[in-house]
Amino acid sequence: VPHRVADAWIRPPRNLLDMDTFSKSDPVVVLFVQGSGSSEWKEFGRTEVIDNTLNPDFVRKFVLDYYFEEKQNLRFDPPGSHSAVLGAQDFLGQAFVALGEVIGSQRGRLERPLTGVPGKRCGTILLLAEELSNCRDIVTMQLCANKLDKKDFFGKSDPFLVFYRSNEDGTFTICHKTEVVKNTLNPVWQPFTIPVRALCNGDYDRTVKIDVYDWDRDGSHDFIGEFATSYRELSRAQSQFTVYEVLNPRKKCKKKKYVNSGTVTLLSFSVESEFTFVDYIRGGTQLNFTVAIDFTASNGIPSQPTSLHYASPYQLSAYALALKAVGEIIQDYDSDKLFPAYGFGAKLPPDGKISHQFPLNNNVDNPSCAGIEGVLASYLQSLRTVQLYGPTNFAPVINQVAGTAAQVTDGSQYHVLLIITDGVISDMLQTKEAIVTASALPMSIIIVGVGPAEFEAMEELDGDEVRLSSRGRYAERDIVQFVPFRDYVDDSGNQVLSMARLAKDVLAEIPEQLLSYMKTRDIKPRQADP
């Protein structure tokens, strides 16, 4: 559990190297993090690209969990242009820092020189860290302007707004830019949303400064004017229009008859709460856990040590390990601890009929097992009574759970199906159709692949890169998470740590998948019982 959550953002690197021949550089900052006890750097995120400037001011922030007891090394790389391949970008230097250094520095501000280009001064980068408030409100607002100053010689202005949040030390941090509205002195900007914590860090009286600019192609945008407000003042627009004078301090000093450089009107302002996974769980949403286990012949004879179903006196099979790792975490969110458990791809006694959704407890009317231990016991019993066969069909058990999920869609029930399998899927078309249909229901699917097989089809079902589709229909949500079990086998023999990593990865997407369902259906958490 982190001690606090740090909202770390990049203030403008200054005086960057100019790597472009006919213009200035187009900087972007890439953040790399180094895992605890590891020498490997991994990309954490990157800012937006700002064209044609050596002094960029970035909007996008990095939100990091801060652990006091860990050395969290960060590396900031500002490549010079935004080509797709990082290695092909012009190198402008880099800065190394520990997150604790930023947080522990005076007022949470740390300036570091960029280094790495021999014989050249690469400029500096200013890092700021601020603790996030608990405020989870999201603001949607729309603004327009009237009679702004004309800045373009051959036409009217191309205005846009830049929002800045004030920091505790009196400085300002950019937090939003509107789109550019071309060739008008009376622009109407599109509505936009922004978290309240980004706008004012939860302090409703903190100053919010808004600059008005005229966009120029070369990046040297012309300053039209500015005005200041606060979240509390903005929120009054929920009942009335609010009009702000846009003032240009330099013009005001020079011209005695200067009135303003136009006005900006806040047309609308609304606030919605951003609900979390915990809000729904506290409000009574139940996670219903269902298990489906592969009983196809490719697993090998269960009594032989080479079988993926083989359990020695000293160690559980890969199937049992995966089941325990995931189930023991998810069972905490299911009040009755009764889990339907199925097998697929086996011949059943007494007539040898092939089934792709037989209950492990041999009870067709009530396939639920008591707790994860009950599921494990029924799984081991089935290994002794059924004949492993084939093929590997997923669609029947997915449709079975989807049918149950379709019965209650008010947000009080959410279903998680765990499929553990060893092989190449046999009914890919039917499975894709089943998943696309299920994506509109309150359910998620976890697939754990055991054994040495290649799992390309599972990666397609996962849908992280390309949204899954079937017969012209696209999945409404990404509801599938696939991991290969072999990636979590620890050579050191630390089975507990390995299975903890497995569970963490396969369950990582469940909260967001649940939230995406609730959001698309406009389902709000129920009030928790006192």
Tab-separated table of N, CA, C and O in Angstrom, residues 104-144:
chain	number	residue	atom	x	y	z
A	104	GLY	N	11.103	15.131	-1.510
A	104	GLY	CA	11.837	15.659	-0.358
A	104	GLY	C	12.485	16.994	-0.594
A	104	GLY	O	12.984	17.616	0.343
A	105	SER	N	12.506	17.493	-1.836
A	105	SER	CA	13.128	18.786	-2.108
A	105	SER	C	12.211	19.926	-1.663
A	105	SER	O	11.023	19.723	-1.415
A	106	GLN	N	12.772	21.119	-1.553
A	106	GLN	CA	12.010	22.261	-1.051
A	106	GLN	C	10.799	22.536	-1.927
A	106	GLN	O	10.922	22.701	-3.133
A	107	ARG	N	9.625	22.559	-1.318
A	107	ARG	CA	8.348	22.816	-1.991
A	107	ARG	C	8.055	21.794	-3.104
A	107	ARG	O	7.266	22.046	-4.002
A	108	GLY	N	8.711	20.640	-3.045
A	108	GLY	CA	8.455	19.605	-4.042
A	108	GLY	C	8.878	19.985	-5.439
A	108	GLY	O	8.316	19.507	-6.423
A	109	ARG	N	9.882	20.869	-5.553
A	109	ARG	CA	10.374	21.340	-6.863
A	109	ARG	C	11.848	20.990	-6.982
A	109	ARG	O	12.644	21.287	-6.101
A	110	LEU	N	12.215	20.381	-8.082
A	110	LEU	CA	13.607	20.001	-8.290
A	110	LEU	C	13.986	20.294	-9.733
A	110	LEU	O	13.330	19.833	-10.667
A	111	GLU	N	15.037	21.065	-9.906
A	111	GLU	CA	15.535	21.377	-11.247
A	111	GLU	C	16.822	20.611	-11.489
A	111	GLU	O	17.724	20.626	-10.647
A	112	ARG	N	16.897	19.941	-12.606
A	112	ARG	CA	18.067	19.131	-12.933
A	112	ARG	C	18.570	19.478	-14.327
A	112	ARG	O	17.762	19.688	-15.242
A	113	PRO	N	19.892	19.492	-14.509
A	113	PRO	CA	20.420	19.682	-15.870
A	113	PRO	C	20.230	18.409	-16.694
A	113	PRO	O	20.281	17.291	-16.164
A	114	LEU	N	19.967	18.562	-17.974
A	114	LEU	CA	19.944	17.433	-18.897
A	114	LEU	C	21.372	17.171	-19.347
A	114	LEU	O	22.089	18.098	-19.719
A	115	THR	N	21.784	15.912	-19.302
A	115	THR	CA	23.162	15.559	-19.644
A	115	THR	C	23.167	14.446	-20.679
A	115	THR	O	22.136	13.851	-20.987
A	116	GLY	N	24.364	14.163	-21.189
A	116	GLY	CA	24.514	13.011	-22.083
A	116	GLY	C	24.982	13.345	-23.472
A	116	GLY	O	25.275	12.447	-24.262
A	117	VAL	N	25.045	14.642	-23.818
A	117	VAL	CA	25.573	15.038	-25.129
A	117	VAL	C	26.926	15.693	-24.894
A	117	VAL	O	26.993	16.825	-24.384
A	118	PRO	N	28.030	14.998	-25.195
A	118	PRO	CA	29.375	15.504	-24.877
A	118	PRO	C	29.623	16.891	-25.463
A	118	PRO	O	29.324	17.159	-26.627
A	119	GLY	N	30.161	17.768	-24.607
A	119	GLY	CA	30.576	19.090	-25.058
A	119	GLY	C	29.454	20.083	-25.262
A	119	GLY	O	29.696	21.191	-25.748
A	120	LYS	N	28.209	19.706	-24.907
A	120	LYS	CA	27.099	20.634	-25.127
A	120	LYS	C	26.263	20.780	-23.864
A	120	LYS	O	26.078	19.828	-23.108
A	121	ARG	N	25.750	21.986	-23.661
A	121	ARG	CA	24.801	22.221	-22.572
A	121	ARG	C	23.408	21.912	-23.097
A	121	ARG	O	22.955	22.491	-24.088
A	122	CYS	N	22.730	20.996	-22.448
A	122	CYS	CA	21.469	20.469	-22.975
A	122	CYS	C	20.239	21.158	-22.402
A	122	CYS	O	19.113	20.797	-22.750
A	123	GLY	N	20.442	22.124	-21.503
A	123	GLY	CA	19.293	22.752	-20.876
A	123	GLY	C	18.949	22.083	-19.563
A	123	GLY	O	19.691	21.246	-19.047
A	124	THR	N	17.820	22.447	-18.997
A	124	THR	CA	17.414	21.901	-17.702
A	124	THR	C	15.970	21.403	-17.766
A	124	THR	O	15.225	21.752	-18.684
A	125	ILE	N	15.611	20.615	-16.777
A	125	ILE	CA	14.242	20.140	-16.647
A	125	ILE	C	13.792	20.406	-15.217
A	125	ILE	O	14.546	20.180	-14.273
A	126	LEU	N	12.585	20.929	-15.052
A	126	LEU	CA	12.040	21.247	-13.741
A	126	LEU	C	10.945	20.250	-13.413
A	126	LEU	O	9.987	20.097	-14.157
A	127	LEU	N	11.111	19.538	-12.304
A	127	LEU	CA	10.168	18.504	-11.884
A	127	LEU	C	9.428	18.973	-10.638
A	127	LEU	O	10.025	19.546	-9.739
A	128	LEU	N	8.124	18.750	-10.610
A	128	LEU	CA	7.321	19.099	-9.442
A	128	LEU	C	6.519	17.893	-9.011
A	128	LEU	O	6.055	17.109	-9.843
A	129	ALA	N	6.355	17.723	-7.715
A	129	ALA	CA	5.532	16.636	-7.185
A	129	ALA	C	4.557	17.211	-6.182
A	129	ALA	O	4.913	18.064	-5.374
A	130	GLU	N	3.314	16.763	-6.263
A	130	GLU	CA	2.289	17.233	-5.345
A	130	GLU	C	1.397	16.065	-4.992
A	130	GLU	O	1.036	15.264	-5.863
A	131	GLU	N	1.038	15.959	-3.727
A	131	GLU	CA	0.187	14.870	-3.284
A	131	GLU	C	-1.227	15.063	-3.803
A	131	GLU	O	-1.793	16.156	-3.704
A	132	LEU	N	-1.782	14.017	-4.368
A	132	LEU	CA	-3.147	14.090	-4.875
A	132	LEU	C	-4.133	14.124	-3.720
A	132	LEU	O	-3.971	13.433	-2.728
A	133	SER	N	-5.182	14.896	-3.901
A	133	SER	CA	-6.248	14.891	-2.904
A	133	SER	C	-7.139	13.682	-3.159
A	133	SER	O	-7.017	12.982	-4.155
A	134	ASN	N	-8.078	13.454	-2.274
A	134	ASN	CA	-9.016	12.362	-2.436
A	134	ASN	C	-10.191	12.723	-3.330
A	134	ASN	O	-11.094	11.923	-3.536
A	135	CYS	N	-10.208	13.968	-3.850
A	135	CYS	CA	-11.323	14.426	-4.657
A	135	CYS	C	-11.396	13.629	-5.960
A	135	CYS	O	-10.417	13.531	-6.706
A	136	ARG	N	-12.562	13.038	-6.244
A	136	ARG	CA	-12.723	12.231	-7.447
A	136	ARG	C	-13.761	12.813	-8.391
A	136	ARG	O	-14.247	12.136	-9.284
A	137	ASP	N	-14.115	14.096	-8.184
A	137	ASP	CA	-15.112	14.718	-9.041
A	137	ASP	C	-14.524	15.054	-10.409
A	137	ASP	O	-13.339	15.378	-10.533
A	138	ILE	N	-15.380	14.973	-11.421
A	138	ILE	CA	-15.015	15.320	-12.792
A	138	ILE	C	-15.880	16.497	-13.224
A	138	ILE	O	-17.106	16.465	-13.070
A	139	VAL	N	-15.252	17.535	-13.758
A	139	VAL	CA	-15.972	18.727	-14.207
A	139	VAL	C	-16.097	18.709	-15.722
A	139	VAL	O	-15.146	18.362	-16.429
A	140	THR	N	-17.269	19.062	-16.221
A	140	THR	CA	-17.467	19.300	-17.649
A	140	THR	C	-17.884	20.753	-17.814
A	140	THR	O	-18.826	21.207	-17.154
A	141	MET	N	-17.165	21.497	-18.652
A	141	MET	CA	-17.504	22.912	-18.845
A	141	MET	C	-17.363	23.296	-20.309
A	141	MET	O	-16.678	22.633	-21.092
A	142	GLN	N	-18.041	24.368	-20.672
A	142	GLN	CA	-17.948	24.919	-22.028
A	142	GLN	C	-17.842	26.433	-21.935
A	142	GLN	O	-18.545	27.065	-21.135
A	143	LEU	N	-16.969	26.997	-22.753
A	143	LEU	CA	-16.761	28.439	-22.753
A	143	LEU	C	-16.857	28.992	-24.170
A	143	LEU	O	-16.641	28.272	-25.155
A	144	CYS	N	-17.152	30.277	-24.247
A	144	CYS	CA	-17.101	30.994	-25.523
A	144	CYS	C	-16.463	32.354	-25.253
A	144	CYS	O	-16.285	32.756	-24.095
